[in-house]
PDB file of C-alpha atoms and ligand atoms in Angstrom:
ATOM      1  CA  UNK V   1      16.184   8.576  24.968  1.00 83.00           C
ATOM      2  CA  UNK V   2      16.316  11.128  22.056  1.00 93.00           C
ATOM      3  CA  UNK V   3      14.791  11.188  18.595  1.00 96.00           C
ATOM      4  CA  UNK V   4      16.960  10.968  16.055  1.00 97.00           C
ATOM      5  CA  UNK V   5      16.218  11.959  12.411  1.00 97.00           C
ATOM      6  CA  UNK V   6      15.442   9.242   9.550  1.00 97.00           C
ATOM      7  CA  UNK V   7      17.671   9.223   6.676  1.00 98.00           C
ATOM      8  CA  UNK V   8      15.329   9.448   3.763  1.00 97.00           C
ATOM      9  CA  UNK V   9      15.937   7.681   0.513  1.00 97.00           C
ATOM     10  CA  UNK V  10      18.016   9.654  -1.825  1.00 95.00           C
ATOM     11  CA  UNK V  11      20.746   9.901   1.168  1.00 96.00           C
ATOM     12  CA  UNK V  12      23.509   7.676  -0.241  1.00 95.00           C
ATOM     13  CA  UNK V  13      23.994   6.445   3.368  1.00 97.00           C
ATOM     14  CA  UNK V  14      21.273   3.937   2.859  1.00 97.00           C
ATOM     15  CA  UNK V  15      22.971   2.189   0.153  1.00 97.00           C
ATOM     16  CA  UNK V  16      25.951   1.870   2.063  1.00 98.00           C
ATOM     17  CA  UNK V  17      26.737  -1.828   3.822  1.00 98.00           C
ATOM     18  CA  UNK V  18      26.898  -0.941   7.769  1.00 98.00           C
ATOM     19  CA  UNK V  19      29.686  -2.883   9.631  1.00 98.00           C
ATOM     20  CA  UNK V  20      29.304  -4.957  12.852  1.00 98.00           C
ATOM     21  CA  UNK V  21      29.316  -4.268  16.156  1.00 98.00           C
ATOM     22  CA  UNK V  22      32.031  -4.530  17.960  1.00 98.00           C
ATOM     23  CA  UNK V  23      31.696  -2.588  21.464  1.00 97.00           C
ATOM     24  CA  UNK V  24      28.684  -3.661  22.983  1.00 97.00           C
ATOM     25  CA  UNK V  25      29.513  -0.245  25.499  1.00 96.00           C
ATOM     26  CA  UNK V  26      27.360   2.549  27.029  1.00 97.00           C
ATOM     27  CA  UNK V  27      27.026   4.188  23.277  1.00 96.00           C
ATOM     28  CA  UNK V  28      25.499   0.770  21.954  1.00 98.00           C
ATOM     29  CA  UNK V  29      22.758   0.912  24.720  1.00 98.00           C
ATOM     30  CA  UNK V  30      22.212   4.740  24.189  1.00 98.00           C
ATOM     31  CA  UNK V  31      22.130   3.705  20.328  1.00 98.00           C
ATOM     32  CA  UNK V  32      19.277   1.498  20.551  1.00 98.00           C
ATOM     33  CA  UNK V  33      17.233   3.691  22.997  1.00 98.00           C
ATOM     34  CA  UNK V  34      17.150   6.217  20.898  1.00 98.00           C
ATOM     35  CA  UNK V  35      16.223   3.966  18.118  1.00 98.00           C
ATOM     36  CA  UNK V  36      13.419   2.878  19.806  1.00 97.00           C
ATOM     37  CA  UNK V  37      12.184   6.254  20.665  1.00 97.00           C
ATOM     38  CA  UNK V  38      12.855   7.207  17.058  1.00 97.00           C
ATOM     39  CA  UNK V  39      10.601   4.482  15.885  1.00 96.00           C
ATOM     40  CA  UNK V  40       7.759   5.221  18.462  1.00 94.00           C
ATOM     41  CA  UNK V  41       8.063   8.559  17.570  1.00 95.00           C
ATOM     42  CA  UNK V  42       7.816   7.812  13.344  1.00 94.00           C
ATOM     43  CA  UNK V  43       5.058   5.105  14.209  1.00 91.00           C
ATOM     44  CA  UNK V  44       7.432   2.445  12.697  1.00 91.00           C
ATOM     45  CA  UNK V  45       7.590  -1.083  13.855  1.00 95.00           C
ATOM     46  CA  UNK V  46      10.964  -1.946  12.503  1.00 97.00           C
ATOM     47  CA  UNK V  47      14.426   0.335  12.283  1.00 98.00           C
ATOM     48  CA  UNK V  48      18.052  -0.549  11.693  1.00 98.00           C
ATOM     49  CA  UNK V  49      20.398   2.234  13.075  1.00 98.00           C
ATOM     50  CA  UNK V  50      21.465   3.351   9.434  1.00 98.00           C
ATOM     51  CA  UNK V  51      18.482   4.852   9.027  1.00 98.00           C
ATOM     52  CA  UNK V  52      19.482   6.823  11.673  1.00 98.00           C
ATOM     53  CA  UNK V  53      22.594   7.712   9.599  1.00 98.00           C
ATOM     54  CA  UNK V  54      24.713   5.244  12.321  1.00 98.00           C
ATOM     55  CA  UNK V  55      26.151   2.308   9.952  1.00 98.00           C
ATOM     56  CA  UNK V  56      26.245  -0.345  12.399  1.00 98.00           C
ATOM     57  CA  UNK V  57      24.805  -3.643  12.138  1.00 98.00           C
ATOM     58  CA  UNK V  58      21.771  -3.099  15.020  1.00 98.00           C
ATOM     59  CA  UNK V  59      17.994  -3.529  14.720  1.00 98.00           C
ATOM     60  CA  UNK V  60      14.905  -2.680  16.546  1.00 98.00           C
ATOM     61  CA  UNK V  61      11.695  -4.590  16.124  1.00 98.00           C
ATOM     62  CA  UNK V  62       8.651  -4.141  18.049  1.00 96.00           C
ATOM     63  CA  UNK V  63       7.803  -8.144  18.112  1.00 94.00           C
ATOM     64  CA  UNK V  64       4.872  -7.470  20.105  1.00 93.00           C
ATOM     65  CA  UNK V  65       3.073  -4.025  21.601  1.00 91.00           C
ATOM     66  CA  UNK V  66       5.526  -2.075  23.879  1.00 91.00           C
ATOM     67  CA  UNK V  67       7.884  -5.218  23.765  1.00 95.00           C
ATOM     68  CA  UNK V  68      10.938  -4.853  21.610  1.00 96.00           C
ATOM     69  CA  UNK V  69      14.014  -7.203  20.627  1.00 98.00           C
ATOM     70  CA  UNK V  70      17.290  -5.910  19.683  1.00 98.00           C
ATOM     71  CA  UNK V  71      19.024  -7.957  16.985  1.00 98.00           C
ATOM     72  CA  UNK V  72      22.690  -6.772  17.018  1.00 98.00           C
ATOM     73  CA  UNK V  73      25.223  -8.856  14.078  1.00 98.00           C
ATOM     74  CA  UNK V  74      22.259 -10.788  12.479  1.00 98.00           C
ATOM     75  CA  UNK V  75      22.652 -13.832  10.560  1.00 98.00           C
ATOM     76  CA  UNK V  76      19.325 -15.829   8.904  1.00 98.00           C
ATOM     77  CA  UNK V  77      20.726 -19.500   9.476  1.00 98.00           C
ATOM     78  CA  UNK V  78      17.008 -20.330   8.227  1.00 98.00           C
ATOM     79  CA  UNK V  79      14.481 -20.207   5.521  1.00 98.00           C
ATOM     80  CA  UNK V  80      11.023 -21.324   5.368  1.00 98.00           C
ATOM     81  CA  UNK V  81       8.349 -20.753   2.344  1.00 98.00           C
ATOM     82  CA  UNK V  82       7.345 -17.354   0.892  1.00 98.00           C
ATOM     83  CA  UNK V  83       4.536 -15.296   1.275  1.00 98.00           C
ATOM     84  CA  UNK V  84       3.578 -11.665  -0.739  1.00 98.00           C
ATOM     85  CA  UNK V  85       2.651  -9.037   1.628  1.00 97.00           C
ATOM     86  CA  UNK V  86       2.417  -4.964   1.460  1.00 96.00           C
ATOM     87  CA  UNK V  87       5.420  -2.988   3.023  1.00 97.00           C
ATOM     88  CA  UNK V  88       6.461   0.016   4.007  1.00 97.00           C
ATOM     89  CA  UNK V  89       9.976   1.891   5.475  1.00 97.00           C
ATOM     90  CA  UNK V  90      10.050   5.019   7.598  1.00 97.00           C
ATOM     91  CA  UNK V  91      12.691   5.961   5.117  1.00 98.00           C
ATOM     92  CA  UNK V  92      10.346   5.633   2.298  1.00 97.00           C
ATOM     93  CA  UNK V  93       7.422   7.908   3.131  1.00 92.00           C
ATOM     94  CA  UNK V  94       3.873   6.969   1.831  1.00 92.00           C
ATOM     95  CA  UNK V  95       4.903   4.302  -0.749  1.00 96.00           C
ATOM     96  CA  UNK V  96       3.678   0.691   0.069  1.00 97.00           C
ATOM     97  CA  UNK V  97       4.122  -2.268  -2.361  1.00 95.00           C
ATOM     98  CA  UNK V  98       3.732  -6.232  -1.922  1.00 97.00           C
ATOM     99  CA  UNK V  99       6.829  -7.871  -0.957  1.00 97.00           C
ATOM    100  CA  UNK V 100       7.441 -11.396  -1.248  1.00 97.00           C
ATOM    101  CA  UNK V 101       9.899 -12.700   1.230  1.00 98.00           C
ATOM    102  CA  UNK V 102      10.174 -15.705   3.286  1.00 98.00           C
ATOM    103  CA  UNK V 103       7.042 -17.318   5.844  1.00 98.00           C
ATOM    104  CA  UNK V 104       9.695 -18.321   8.165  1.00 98.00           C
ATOM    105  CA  UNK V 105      13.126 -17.142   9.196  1.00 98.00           C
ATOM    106  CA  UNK V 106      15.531 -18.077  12.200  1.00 98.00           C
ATOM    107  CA  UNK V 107      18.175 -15.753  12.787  1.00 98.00           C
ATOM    108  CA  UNK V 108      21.358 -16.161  14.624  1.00 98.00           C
ATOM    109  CA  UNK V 109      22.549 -12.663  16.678  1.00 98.00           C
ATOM    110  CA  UNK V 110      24.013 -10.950  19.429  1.00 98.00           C
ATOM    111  CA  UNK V 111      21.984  -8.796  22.156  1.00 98.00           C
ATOM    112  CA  UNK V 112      23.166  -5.495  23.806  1.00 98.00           C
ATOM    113  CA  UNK V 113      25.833  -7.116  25.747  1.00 97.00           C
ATOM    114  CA  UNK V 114      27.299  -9.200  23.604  1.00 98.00           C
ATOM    115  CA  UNK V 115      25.506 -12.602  24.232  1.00 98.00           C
ATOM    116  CA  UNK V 116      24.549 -14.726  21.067  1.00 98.00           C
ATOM    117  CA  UNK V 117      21.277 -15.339  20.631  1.00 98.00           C
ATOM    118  CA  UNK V 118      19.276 -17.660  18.251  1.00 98.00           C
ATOM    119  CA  UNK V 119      15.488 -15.990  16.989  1.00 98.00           C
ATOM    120  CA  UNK V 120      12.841 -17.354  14.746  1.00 98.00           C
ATOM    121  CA  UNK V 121       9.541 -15.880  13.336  1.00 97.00           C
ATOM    122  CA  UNK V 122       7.219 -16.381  11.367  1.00 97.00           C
ATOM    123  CA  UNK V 123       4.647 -13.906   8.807  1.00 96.00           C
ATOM    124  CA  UNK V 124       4.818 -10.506   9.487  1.00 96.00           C
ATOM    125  CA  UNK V 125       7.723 -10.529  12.278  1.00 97.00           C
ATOM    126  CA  UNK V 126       9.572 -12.735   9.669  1.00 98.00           C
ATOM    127  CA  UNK V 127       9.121  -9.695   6.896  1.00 98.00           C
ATOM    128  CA  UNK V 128      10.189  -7.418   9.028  1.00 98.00           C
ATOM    129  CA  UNK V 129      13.095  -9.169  10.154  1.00 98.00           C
ATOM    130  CA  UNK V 130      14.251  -9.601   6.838  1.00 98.00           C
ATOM    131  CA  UNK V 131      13.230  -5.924   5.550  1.00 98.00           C
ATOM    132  CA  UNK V 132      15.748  -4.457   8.156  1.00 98.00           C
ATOM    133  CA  UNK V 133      18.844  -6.747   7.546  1.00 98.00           C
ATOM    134  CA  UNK V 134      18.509  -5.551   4.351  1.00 98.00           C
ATOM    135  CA  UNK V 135      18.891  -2.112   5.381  1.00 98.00           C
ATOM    136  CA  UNK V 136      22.291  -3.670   6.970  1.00 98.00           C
ATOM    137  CA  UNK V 137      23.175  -4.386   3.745  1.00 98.00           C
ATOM    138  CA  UNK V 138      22.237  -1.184   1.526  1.00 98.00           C
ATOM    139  CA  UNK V 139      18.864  -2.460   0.166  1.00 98.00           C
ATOM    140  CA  UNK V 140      15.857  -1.417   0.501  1.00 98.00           C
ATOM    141  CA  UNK V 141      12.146  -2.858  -0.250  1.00 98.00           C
ATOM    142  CA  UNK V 142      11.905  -1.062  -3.212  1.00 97.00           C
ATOM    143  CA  UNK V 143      14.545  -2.997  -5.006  1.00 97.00           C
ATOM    144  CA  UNK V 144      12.770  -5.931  -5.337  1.00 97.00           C
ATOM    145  CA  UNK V 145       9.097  -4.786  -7.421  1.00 95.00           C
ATOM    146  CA  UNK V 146       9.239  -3.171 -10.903  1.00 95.00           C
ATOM    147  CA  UNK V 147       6.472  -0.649  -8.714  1.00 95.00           C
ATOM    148  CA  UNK V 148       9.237  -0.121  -6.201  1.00 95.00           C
ATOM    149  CA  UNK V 149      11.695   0.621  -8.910  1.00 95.00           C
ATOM    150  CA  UNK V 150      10.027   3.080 -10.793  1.00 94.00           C
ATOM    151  CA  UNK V 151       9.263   5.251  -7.294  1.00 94.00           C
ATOM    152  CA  UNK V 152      12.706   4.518  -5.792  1.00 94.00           C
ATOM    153  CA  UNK V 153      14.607   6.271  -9.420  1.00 94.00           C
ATOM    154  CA  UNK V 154      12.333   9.586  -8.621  1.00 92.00           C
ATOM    155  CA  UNK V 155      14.602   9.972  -5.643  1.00 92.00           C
ATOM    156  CA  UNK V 156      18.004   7.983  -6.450  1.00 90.00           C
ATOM    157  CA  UNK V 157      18.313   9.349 -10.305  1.00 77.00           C
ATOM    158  CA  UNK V 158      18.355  12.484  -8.834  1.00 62.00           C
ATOM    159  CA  UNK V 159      21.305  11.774  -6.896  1.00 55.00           C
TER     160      UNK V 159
HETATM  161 CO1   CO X   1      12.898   0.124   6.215  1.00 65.68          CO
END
């Protein structure tokens, strides 16, 4: 396992939409390792592999201490409720704002080999779950606050 460096916002990359996954192969597994150790290393909890400048459709969330799922080609099939919350992004460093996203989420995915998976949560997995597909996707948490906004165009209006 390596550590990898985290694109930082201002890097066009993380605006871009990542594309699935299509060979679940030895470079997918070392992918996600070093994801992982990337994470650990950053003290995240969350990380989708474009912020490790890779723009592929794979996530790492540390569900529980030292236990990690890997969502690969997520879909939310489900929505429950909404709750406001503080977050953060280890491509956003030191800048926290509430977030409101959904209580509840059940996702539809793949794991490293392929196999299709169905996942729900609920609170603060839920949040993150939904914080990283958005990285899939080219947004980030900022987007969504007029707080967020106002720090995110220090670094993007630059650009
Ligand atoms: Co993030």
């Amino acid at each position: 396992m390596s550590v990898r460096n985290i694109v930082k916002i201002g890097n066009a990359t993380l605006r871009k939409k990542s594309k699935p996954v299509v060979d679940f192969g030895e470079s997918l597994s070392t992918l996600l390792e070093d994801m992982k150790a990337t994470m650990q290393e950053k003290g995240g909890v969350g990380i989708a592999a474009v912020q490790v400048g890779v723009l592929r459709r794979a996530i790492v969330i540390e569900v529980e201490e030292g236990e990690y799922l890997e969502i690969i080609n997520p879909e939310i099939v489900k929505t429950r409720g909404k709750v406001t919350d503080s977050e953060g992004c280890l491509s956003i460093p030191d800048f926290y704002c509430d977030v409101e996203r959904p209580k509840y989420v059940k996702i539809k995915a793949q794991d490293r080999n392929g196999d299709e998976f169905y996942f729900e949560a609920k609170d603060y997995i839920a949040r993150c779950i939904c914080h990283e597909i958005d990285h899939l996707n080219g947004v980030l948490f900022v987007d969504y606050t007029e707080e967020g906004q106002i720090y995110r165009d220090r670094f993007e209006r630059l650009n």
